[in-house]
Coordinates of C-alpha atoms and ligand atoms in Angstrom, one line a residue:
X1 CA -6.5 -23.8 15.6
X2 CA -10.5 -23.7 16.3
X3 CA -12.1 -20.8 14.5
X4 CA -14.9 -20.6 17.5
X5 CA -14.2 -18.8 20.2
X6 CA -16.4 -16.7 22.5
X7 CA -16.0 -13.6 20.4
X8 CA -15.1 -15.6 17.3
X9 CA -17.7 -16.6 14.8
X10 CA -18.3 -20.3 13.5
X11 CA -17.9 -20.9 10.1
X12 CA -20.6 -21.3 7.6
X13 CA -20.1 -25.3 7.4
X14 CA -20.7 -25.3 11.1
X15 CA -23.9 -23.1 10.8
X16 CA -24.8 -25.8 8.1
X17 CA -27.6 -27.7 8.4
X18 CA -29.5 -29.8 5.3
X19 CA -32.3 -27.6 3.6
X20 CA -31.7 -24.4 5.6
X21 CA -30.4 -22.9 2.2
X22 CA -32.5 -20.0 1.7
X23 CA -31.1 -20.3 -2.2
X24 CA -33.1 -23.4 -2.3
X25 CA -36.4 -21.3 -3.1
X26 CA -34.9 -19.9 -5.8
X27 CA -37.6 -20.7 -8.8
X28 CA -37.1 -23.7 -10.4
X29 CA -34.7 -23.6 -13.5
X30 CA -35.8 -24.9 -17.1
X31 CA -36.2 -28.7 -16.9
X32 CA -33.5 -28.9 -19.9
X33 CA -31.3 -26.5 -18.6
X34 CA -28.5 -29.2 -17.9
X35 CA -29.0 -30.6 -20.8
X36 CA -27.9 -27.4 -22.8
X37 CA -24.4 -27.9 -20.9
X38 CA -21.7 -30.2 -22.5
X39 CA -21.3 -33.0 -20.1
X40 CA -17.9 -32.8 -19.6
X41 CA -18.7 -29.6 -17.6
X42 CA -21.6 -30.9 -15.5
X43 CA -20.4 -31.7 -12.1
X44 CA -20.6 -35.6 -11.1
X45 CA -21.0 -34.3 -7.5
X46 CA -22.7 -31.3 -6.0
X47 CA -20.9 -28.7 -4.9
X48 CA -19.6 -28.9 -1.0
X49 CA -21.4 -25.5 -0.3
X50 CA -22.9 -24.7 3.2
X51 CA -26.9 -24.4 3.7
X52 CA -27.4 -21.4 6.3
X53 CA -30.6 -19.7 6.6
X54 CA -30.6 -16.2 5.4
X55 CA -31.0 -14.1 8.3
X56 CA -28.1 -16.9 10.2
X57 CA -25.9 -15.2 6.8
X58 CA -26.5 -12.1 7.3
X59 CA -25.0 -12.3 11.3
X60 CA -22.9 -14.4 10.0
X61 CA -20.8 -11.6 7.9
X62 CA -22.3 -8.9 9.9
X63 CA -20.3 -10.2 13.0
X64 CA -17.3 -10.9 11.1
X65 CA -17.0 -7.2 9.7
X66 CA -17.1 -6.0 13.4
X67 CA -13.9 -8.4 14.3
X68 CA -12.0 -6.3 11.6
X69 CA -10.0 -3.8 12.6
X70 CA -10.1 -0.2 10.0
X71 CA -9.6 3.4 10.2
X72 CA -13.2 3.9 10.7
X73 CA -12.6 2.2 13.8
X74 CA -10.0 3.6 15.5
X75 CA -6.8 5.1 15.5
X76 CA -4.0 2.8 12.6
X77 CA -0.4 4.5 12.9
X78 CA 0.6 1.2 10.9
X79 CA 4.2 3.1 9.4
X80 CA 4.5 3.2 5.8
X81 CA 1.3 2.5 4.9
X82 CA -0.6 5.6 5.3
X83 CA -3.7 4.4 6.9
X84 CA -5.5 8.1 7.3
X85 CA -9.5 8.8 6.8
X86 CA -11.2 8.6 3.8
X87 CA -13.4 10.9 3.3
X88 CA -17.0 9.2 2.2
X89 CA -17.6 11.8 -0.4
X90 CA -14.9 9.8 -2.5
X91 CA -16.9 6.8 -2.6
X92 CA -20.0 8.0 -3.6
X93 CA -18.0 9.5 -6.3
X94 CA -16.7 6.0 -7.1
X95 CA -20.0 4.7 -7.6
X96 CA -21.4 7.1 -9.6
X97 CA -23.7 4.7 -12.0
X98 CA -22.0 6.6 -15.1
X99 CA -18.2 5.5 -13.9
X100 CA -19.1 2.0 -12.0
X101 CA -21.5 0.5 -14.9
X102 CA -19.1 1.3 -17.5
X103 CA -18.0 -1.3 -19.2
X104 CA -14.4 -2.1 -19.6
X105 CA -14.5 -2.7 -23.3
X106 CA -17.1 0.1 -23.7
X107 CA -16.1 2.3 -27.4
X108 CA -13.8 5.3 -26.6
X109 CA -17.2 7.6 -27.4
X110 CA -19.5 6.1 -24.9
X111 CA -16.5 6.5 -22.5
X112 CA -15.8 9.8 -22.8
X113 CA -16.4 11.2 -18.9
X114 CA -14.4 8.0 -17.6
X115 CA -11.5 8.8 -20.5
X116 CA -11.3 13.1 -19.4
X117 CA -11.2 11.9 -15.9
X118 CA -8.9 10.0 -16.0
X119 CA -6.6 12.3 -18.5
X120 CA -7.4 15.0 -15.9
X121 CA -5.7 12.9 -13.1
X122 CA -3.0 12.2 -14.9
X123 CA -2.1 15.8 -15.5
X124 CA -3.1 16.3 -11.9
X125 CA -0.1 13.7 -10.9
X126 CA 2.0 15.5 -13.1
X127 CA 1.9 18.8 -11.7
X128 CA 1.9 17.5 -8.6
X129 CA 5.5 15.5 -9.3
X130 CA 7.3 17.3 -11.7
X131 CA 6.9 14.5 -13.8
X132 CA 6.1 15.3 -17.6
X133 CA 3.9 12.2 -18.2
X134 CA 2.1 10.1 -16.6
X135 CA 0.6 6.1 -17.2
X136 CA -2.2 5.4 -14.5
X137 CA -2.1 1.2 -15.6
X138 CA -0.7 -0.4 -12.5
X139 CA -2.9 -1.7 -10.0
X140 CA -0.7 -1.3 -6.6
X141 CA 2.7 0.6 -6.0
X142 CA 5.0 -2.5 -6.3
X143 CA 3.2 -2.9 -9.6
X144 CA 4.3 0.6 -10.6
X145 CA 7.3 0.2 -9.5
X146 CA 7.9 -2.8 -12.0
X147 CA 6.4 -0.8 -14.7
X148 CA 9.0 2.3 -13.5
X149 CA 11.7 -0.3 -13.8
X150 CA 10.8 -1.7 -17.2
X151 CA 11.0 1.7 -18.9
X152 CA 14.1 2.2 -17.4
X153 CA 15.4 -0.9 -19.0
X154 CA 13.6 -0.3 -22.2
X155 CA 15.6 3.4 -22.3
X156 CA 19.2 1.7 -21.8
X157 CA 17.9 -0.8 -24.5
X158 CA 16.7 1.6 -27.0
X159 CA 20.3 3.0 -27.0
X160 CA 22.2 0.0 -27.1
X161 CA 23.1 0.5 -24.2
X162 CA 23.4 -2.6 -22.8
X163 CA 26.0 -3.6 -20.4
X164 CA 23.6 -1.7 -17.5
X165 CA 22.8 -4.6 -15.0
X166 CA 23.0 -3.2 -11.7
X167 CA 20.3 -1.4 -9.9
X168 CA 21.9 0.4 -6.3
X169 CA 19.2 0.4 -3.8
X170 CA 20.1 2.3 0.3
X171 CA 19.0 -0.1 2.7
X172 CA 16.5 2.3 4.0
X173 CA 14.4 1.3 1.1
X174 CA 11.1 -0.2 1.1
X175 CA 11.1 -4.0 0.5
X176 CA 9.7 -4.0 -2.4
X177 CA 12.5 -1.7 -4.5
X178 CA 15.2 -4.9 -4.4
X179 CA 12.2 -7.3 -5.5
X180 CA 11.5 -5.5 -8.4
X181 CA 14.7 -4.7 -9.3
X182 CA 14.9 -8.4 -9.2
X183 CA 12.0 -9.2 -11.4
X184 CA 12.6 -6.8 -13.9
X185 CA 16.1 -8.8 -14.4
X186 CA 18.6 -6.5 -12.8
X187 CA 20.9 -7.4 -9.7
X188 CA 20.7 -5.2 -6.8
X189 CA 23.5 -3.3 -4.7
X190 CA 22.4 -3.1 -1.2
X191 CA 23.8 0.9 -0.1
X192 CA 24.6 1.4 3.7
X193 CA 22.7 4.2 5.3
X194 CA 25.0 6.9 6.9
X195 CA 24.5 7.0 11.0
X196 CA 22.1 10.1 10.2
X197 CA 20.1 7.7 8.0
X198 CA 20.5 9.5 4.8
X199 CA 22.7 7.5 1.8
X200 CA 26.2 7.1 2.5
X201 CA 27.6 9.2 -0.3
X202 CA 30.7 7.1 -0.1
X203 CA 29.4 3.9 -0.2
X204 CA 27.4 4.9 -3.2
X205 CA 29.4 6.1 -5.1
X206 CA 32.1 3.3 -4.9
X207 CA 28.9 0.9 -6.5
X208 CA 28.2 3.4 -9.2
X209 CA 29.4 3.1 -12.7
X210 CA 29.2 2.2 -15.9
X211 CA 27.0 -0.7 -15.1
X212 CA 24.4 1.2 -13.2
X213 CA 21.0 1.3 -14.2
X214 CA 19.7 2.6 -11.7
X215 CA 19.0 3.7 -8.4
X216 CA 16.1 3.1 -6.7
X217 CA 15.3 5.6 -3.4
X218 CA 12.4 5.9 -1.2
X219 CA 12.1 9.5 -0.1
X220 CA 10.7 10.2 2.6
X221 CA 12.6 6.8 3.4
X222 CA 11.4 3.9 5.8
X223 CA 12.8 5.8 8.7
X224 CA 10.9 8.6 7.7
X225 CA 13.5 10.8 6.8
X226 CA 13.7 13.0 3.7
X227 CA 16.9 12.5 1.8
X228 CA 18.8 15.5 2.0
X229 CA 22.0 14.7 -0.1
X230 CA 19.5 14.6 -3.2
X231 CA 21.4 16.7 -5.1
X232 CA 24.4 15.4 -4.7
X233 CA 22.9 11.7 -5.4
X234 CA 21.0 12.8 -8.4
X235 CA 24.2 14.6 -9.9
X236 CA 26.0 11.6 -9.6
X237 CA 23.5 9.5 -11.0
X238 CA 23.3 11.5 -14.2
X239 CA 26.9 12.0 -14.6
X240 CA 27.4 7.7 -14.4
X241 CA 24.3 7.5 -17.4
X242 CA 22.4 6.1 -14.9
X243 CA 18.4 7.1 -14.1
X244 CA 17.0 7.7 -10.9
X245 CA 14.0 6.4 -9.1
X246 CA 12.1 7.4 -6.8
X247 CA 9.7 5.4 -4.5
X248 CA 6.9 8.2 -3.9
X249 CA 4.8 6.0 -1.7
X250 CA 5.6 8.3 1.2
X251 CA 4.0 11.3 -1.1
X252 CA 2.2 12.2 1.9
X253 CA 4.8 13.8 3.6
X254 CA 5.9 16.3 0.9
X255 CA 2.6 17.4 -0.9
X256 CA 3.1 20.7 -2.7
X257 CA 6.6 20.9 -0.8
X258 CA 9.4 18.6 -3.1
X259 CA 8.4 17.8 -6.7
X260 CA 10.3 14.9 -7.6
X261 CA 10.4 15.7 -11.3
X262 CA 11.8 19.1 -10.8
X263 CA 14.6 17.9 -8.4
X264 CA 16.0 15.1 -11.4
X265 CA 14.1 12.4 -10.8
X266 CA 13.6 10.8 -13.8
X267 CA 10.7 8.0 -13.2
X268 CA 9.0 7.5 -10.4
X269 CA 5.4 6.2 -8.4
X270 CA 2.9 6.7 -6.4
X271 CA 0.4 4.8 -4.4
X272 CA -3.0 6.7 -4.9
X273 CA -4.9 4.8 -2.4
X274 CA -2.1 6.1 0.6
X275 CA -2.1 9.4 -0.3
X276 CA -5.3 10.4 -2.2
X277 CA -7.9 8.4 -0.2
X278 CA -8.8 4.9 -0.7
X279 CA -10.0 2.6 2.1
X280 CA -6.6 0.0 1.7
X281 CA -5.6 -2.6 3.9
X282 CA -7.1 -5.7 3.7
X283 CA -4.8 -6.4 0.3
X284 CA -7.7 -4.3 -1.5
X285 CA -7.7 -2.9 -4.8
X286 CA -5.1 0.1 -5.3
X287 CA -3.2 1.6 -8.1
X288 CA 0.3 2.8 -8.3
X289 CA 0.3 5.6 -11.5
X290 CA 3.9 6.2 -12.7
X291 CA 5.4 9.2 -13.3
X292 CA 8.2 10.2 -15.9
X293 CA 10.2 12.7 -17.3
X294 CA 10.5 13.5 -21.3
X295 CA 12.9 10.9 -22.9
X296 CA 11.1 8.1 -20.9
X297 CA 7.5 9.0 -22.4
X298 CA 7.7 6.6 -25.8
X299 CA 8.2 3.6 -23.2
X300 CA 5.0 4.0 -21.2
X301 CA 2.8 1.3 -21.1
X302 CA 0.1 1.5 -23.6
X303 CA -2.4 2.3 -24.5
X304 CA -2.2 5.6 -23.2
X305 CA -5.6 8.3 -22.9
X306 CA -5.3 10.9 -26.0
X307 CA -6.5 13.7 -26.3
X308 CA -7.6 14.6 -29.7
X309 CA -8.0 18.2 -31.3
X310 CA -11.4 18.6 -31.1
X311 CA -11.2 18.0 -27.4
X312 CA -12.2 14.3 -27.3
X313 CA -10.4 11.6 -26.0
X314 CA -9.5 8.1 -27.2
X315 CA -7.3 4.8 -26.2
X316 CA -4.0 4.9 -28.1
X317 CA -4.8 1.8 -30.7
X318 CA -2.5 -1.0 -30.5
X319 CA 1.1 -0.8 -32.3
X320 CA 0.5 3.2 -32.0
X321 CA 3.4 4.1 -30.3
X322 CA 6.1 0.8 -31.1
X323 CA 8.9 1.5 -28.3
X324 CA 6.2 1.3 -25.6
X325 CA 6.7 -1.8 -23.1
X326 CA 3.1 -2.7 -23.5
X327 CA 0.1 -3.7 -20.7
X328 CA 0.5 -3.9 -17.4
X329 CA -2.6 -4.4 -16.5
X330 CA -6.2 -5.1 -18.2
X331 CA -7.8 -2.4 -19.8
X332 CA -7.0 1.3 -18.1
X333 CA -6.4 0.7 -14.7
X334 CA -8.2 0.5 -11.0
X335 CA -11.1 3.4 -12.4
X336 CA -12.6 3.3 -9.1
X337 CA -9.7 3.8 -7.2
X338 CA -8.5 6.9 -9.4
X339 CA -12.0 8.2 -9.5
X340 CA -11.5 8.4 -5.9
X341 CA -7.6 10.2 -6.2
X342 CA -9.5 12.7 -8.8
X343 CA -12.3 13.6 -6.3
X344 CA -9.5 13.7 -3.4
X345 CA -7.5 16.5 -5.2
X346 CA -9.7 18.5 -6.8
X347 CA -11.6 18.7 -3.3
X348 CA -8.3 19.5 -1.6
X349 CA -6.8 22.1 -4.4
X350 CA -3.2 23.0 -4.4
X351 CA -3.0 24.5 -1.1
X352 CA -5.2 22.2 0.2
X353 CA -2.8 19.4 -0.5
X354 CA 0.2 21.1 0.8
X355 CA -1.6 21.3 4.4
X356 CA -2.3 17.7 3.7
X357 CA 1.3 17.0 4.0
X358 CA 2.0 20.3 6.3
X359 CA -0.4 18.3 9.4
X360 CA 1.1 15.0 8.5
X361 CA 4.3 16.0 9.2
X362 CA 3.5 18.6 12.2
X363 CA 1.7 15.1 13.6
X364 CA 4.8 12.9 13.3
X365 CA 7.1 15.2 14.9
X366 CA 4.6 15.6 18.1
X367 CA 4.1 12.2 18.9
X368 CA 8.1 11.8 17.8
X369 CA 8.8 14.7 20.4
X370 CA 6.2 13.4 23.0
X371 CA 8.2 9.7 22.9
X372 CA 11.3 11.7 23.0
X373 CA 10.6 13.6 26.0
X374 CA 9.9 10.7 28.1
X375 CA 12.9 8.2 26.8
X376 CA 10.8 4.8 27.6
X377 CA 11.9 4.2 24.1
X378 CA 14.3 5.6 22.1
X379 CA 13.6 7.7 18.9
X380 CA 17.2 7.0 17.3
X381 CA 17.5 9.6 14.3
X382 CA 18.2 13.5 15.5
X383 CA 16.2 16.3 13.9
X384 CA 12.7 16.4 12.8
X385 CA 11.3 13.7 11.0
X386 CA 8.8 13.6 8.0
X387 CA 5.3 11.8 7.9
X388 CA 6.7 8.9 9.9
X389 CA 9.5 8.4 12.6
X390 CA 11.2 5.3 14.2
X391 CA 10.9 4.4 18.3
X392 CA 13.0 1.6 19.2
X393 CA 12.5 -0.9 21.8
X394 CA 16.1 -2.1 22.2
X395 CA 16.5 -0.2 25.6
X396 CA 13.3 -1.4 27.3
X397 CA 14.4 -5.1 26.4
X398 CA 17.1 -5.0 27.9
X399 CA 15.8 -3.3 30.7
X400 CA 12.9 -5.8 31.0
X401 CA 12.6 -8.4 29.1
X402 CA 9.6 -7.0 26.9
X403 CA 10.0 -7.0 23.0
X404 CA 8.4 -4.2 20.5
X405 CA 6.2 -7.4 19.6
X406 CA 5.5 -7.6 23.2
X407 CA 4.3 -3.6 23.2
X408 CA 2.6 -4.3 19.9
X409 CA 0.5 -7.1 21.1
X410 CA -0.4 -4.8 24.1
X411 CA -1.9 -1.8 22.2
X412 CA -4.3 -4.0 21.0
X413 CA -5.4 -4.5 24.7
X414 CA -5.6 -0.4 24.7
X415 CA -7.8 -0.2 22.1
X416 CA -5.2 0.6 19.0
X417 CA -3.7 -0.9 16.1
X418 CA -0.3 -1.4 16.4
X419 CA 1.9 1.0 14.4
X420 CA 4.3 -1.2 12.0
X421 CA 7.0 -3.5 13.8
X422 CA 10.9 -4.9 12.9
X423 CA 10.6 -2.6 9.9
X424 CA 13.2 -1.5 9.0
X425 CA 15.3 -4.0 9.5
X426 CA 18.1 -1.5 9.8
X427 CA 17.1 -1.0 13.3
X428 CA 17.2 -3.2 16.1
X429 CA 13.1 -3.4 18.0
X430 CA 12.0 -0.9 15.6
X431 CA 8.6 0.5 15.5
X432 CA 7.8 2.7 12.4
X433 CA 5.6 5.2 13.4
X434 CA 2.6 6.9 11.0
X435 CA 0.1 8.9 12.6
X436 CA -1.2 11.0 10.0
X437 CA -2.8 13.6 9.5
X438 CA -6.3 13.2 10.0
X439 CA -6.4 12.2 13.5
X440 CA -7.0 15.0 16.4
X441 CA -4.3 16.2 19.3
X442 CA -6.3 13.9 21.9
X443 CA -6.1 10.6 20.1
X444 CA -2.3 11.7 19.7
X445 CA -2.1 12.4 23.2
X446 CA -3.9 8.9 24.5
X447 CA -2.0 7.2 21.6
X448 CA 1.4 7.9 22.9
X449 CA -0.3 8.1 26.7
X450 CA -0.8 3.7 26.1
X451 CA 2.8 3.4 25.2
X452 CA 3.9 4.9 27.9
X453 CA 1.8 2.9 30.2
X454 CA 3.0 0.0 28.3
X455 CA 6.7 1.1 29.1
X456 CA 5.3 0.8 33.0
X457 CA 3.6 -2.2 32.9
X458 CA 6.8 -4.1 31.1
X459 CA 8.7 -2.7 34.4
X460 CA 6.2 -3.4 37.1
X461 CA 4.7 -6.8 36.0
X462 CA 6.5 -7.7 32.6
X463 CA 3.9 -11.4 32.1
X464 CA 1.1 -8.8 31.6
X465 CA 2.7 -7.2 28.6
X466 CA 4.6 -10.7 27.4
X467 CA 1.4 -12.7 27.5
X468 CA -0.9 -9.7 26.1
X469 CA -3.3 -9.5 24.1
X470 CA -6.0 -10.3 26.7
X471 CA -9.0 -8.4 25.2
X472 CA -8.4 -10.2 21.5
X473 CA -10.7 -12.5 19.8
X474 CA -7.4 -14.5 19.4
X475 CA -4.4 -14.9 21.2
X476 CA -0.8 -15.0 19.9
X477 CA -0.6 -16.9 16.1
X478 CA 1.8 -18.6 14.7
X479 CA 3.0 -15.7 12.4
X480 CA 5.8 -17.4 11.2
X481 CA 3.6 -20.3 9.7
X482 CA 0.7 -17.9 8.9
X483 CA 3.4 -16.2 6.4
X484 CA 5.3 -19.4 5.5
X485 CA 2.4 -21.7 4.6
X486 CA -1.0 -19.2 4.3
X487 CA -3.4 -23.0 4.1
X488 CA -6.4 -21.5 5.5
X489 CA -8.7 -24.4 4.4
X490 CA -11.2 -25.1 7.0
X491 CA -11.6 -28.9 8.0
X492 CA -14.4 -30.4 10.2
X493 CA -13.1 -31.5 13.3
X494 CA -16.0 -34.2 14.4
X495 CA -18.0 -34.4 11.8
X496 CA -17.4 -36.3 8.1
X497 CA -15.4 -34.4 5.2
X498 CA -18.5 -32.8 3.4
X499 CA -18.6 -34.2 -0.3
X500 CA -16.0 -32.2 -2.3
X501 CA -16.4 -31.5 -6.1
X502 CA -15.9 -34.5 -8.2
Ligands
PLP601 C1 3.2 0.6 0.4 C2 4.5 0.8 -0.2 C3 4.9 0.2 -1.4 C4 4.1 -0.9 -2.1 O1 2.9 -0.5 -2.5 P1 1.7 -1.5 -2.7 O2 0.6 -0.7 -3.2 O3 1.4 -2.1 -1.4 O4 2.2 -2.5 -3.7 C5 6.2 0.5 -1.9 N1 7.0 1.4 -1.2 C6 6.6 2.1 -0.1 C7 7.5 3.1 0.6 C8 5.4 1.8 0.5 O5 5.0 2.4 1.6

């Protein structure tokens, strides 16, 4: 596929042109300087790196950033994700010269504002969860997730109890529970959802026993329902030996409403930079703190931030606290990303937070009800839902002909991202739904206004919506083979291979 397109920008080997490299004016370097290299690093060839001209560079990524799609731009109900406002105070927070210049090895005295900080959020977490400790290490939520699991299996061990190998997982889960069940070596039991898409207490507890590690839940789940046979699930967890997690990616539906901790959870995560304000997206940095209860403390990862007597604060030193399953991560943790969750909820406060959650839900159920009303699509679970809902687009394919990839592809013609499709897979045309709650009644309104135009246009002239979108940079991609086989090595088309490293 060309890269160049009327709205597209050309690459930087196409802007290329011999001694247009601003760089070259760069003053001249020692005349030794290559010799103080061993040879065997000294490239043979030079580097195949593009000359462009500065101000050409600066267009260059200037143009680029305005093809990309963000929440600063417009409305991104992408479901599960969270994709709400940031607000900008948090990142001049972030790059206060005191937290951002600080080295990562720096001595635990010259770090003391970066070490209370970030002992200060984890108490935050834990008063917001329930949870009675908490590790910030991970750097994303599936990466807390594997850290959740590891102490789980590093509490079974520690009492010899080891014939635990199964970890039971509801198929409204999020993707990544069953993958790191997986990696963290147990096998996973797939649990049927019940038609009201809570756990089918049945089902479950036919798989739970005396081999169960674990179950892994994600409340609010993926069809944006709170779980409400939790305390029947949890009760039968315990009783079986077994721990429960919790997936608390969809925190921002139950802020100040459900502590996790306090319910019987006994480990569980959360993705900071959903819920307490981090520009995410693009793969970006996030972190995913862990929360547990009491006996699972002594597993955390180390080292853990101490607080000493006197009221300063220090790394745990390594072999301090032997049972723990050791790093996850370099050094602390994403700072900058938890700086930002610190700012976020001491800005917000406790009843702040709660309203957080309180407008994300009130949100959900209006555009939920507004879809519902009109029955272009249908909104299969009864009853309210929580930060996120499901709308299918089984009925208007059969109607018409016109898939939710079809209606997806389309919103981008109207000006919005589309919300997350064929997730869950539990559902046939599904479109998960998260509007959050940072956006205003009117982009609500217009939001669910384009899909029901959308539902119109796939009636009246179907090839508009099928060959949509028409506004794009791009057209339709091979998704399948941009997921299969990401190669997105750029190769001249007419002119010679530029000279690659030796
Ligand atoms: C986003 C998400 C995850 C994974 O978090 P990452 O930070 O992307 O690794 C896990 N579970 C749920 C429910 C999520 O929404």
């Amino acid at each position: 596929m060309s890269v160049t397109g009327p709205k597209l920008q050309p690459t930087l080997f196409e802007l290329s042109g011999t001694g247009r490299a601003a760089g070259r004016r760069i003053p001249a370097p020692p005349a030794d300087a290559l010799d103080r290299l061993p040879a065997a690093a000294r490239r043979a060839v030079p580097p195949a790196l593009p000359e462009v001209d500065e101000a050409s560079l600066v267009r260059h990524y200037v143009n680029l950033s305005q093809l990309n799609w963000g929440v600063d731009t417009g409305f991104y109900p992408l479901g599960s994700c969270t994709m709400k406002y940031n607000p900008k105070v948090n990142e001049w927070a972030a790059r206060l010269p005191g937290f951002a210049a600080l080295h990562p090895l720096a001595p635990d005295e010259t770090a003391q504002g970066t070490l209370e900080m970030l002992w200060e959020l984890e108490r935050d977490l834990a008063e917001i969860s329930g949870m009675d400790a908490v590790t910030l290490q991970p750097a994303a939520g599936a990466q807390g997730e594997l850290t959740g699991m590891l102490v789980v299996r590093a509490y079974h061990r520690a009492r010899r109890d080891l014939e635990r190998t199964d970890v039971l997982i509801p198929d409204s889960a999020h993707g990544t529970n069953p993958a790191t069940a997986s990696m963290a070596g147990f096998r996973t039991v797939n649990i049927p959802s019940a038609p009201d898409g809570g756990v089918d207490l049945e089902a479950f507890r036919a798989a739970l026993g005396s081999h169960t590690a674990a179950i892994m839940i994600t409340n609010p789940s993926t069809l944006g329902l709170f779980e409400r046979r939790i305390v029947e699930l949890l009760e039968l967890v315990h009783a079986a030996g077994a721990l429960a997690y919790m997936d608390g990616a969809n925190l921002n539906a139950i802020l100040g409403r459900f502590r996790p901790g306090e319910a019987g959870f006994d480990v569980m995560h959360f993705n900071v930079h959903k819920t307490f304000s981090t520009p995410h997206g693009g793969g970006g940095p996030g972190a995913g703190p862990v929360g547990v209860r009491e006996p699972l403390i002594p597993f955390l990862p180390a080292p853990r931030v101490l607080r000493e007597l006197g009221g300063t604060f220090r790394l745990e030193r390594p072999g301090e606290r032997p049972a723990s399953i050791g790093r996850m991560r370099g050094h602390v943790g994403n700072v900058g990303i938890l700086l930002r969750a610190w700012a976020y909820i001491r800005a917000h406060g406790a009843d702040g937070l709660r309203e957080v959650s309180d407008d994300a839900v009130l949100a959900a159920n209006y555009l939920r009800g507004r879809l519902e009303a009109d029955g272009a699509y249908e909104v299969p679970y009864p009853g309210p839902c929580a930060h996120e809902f499901i709308a299918s687009g089984a009925g208007l394919k059969r109607a018409t002909g016109v898939r939710t990839l079809d209606v997806a592809k389309r919103l981008i013609d109207k000006g919005y991202h589309p919300p997350t499709i064929y997730f869950p897979h539990t559902v046939d045309e599904a479109m998960l739904i998260e509007p959050t709650e940072t956006e205003r009644l009117e982009t609500l309104d217009a939001f669910a206004d384009a899909l029901l135009e959308i539902a119109r246009e796939a009636h009246e002239t179907p090839e508009l919506v099928t060959s949509a979108p028409h506004s794009a940079p791009v057209r339709r991609l091979d998704e399948a083979t941009a997921a299969r086989q990401p190669n997105l090595r750029w190769r001249p088309e007419n002119r010679a291979e530029p000279p690659r490293p030796g």
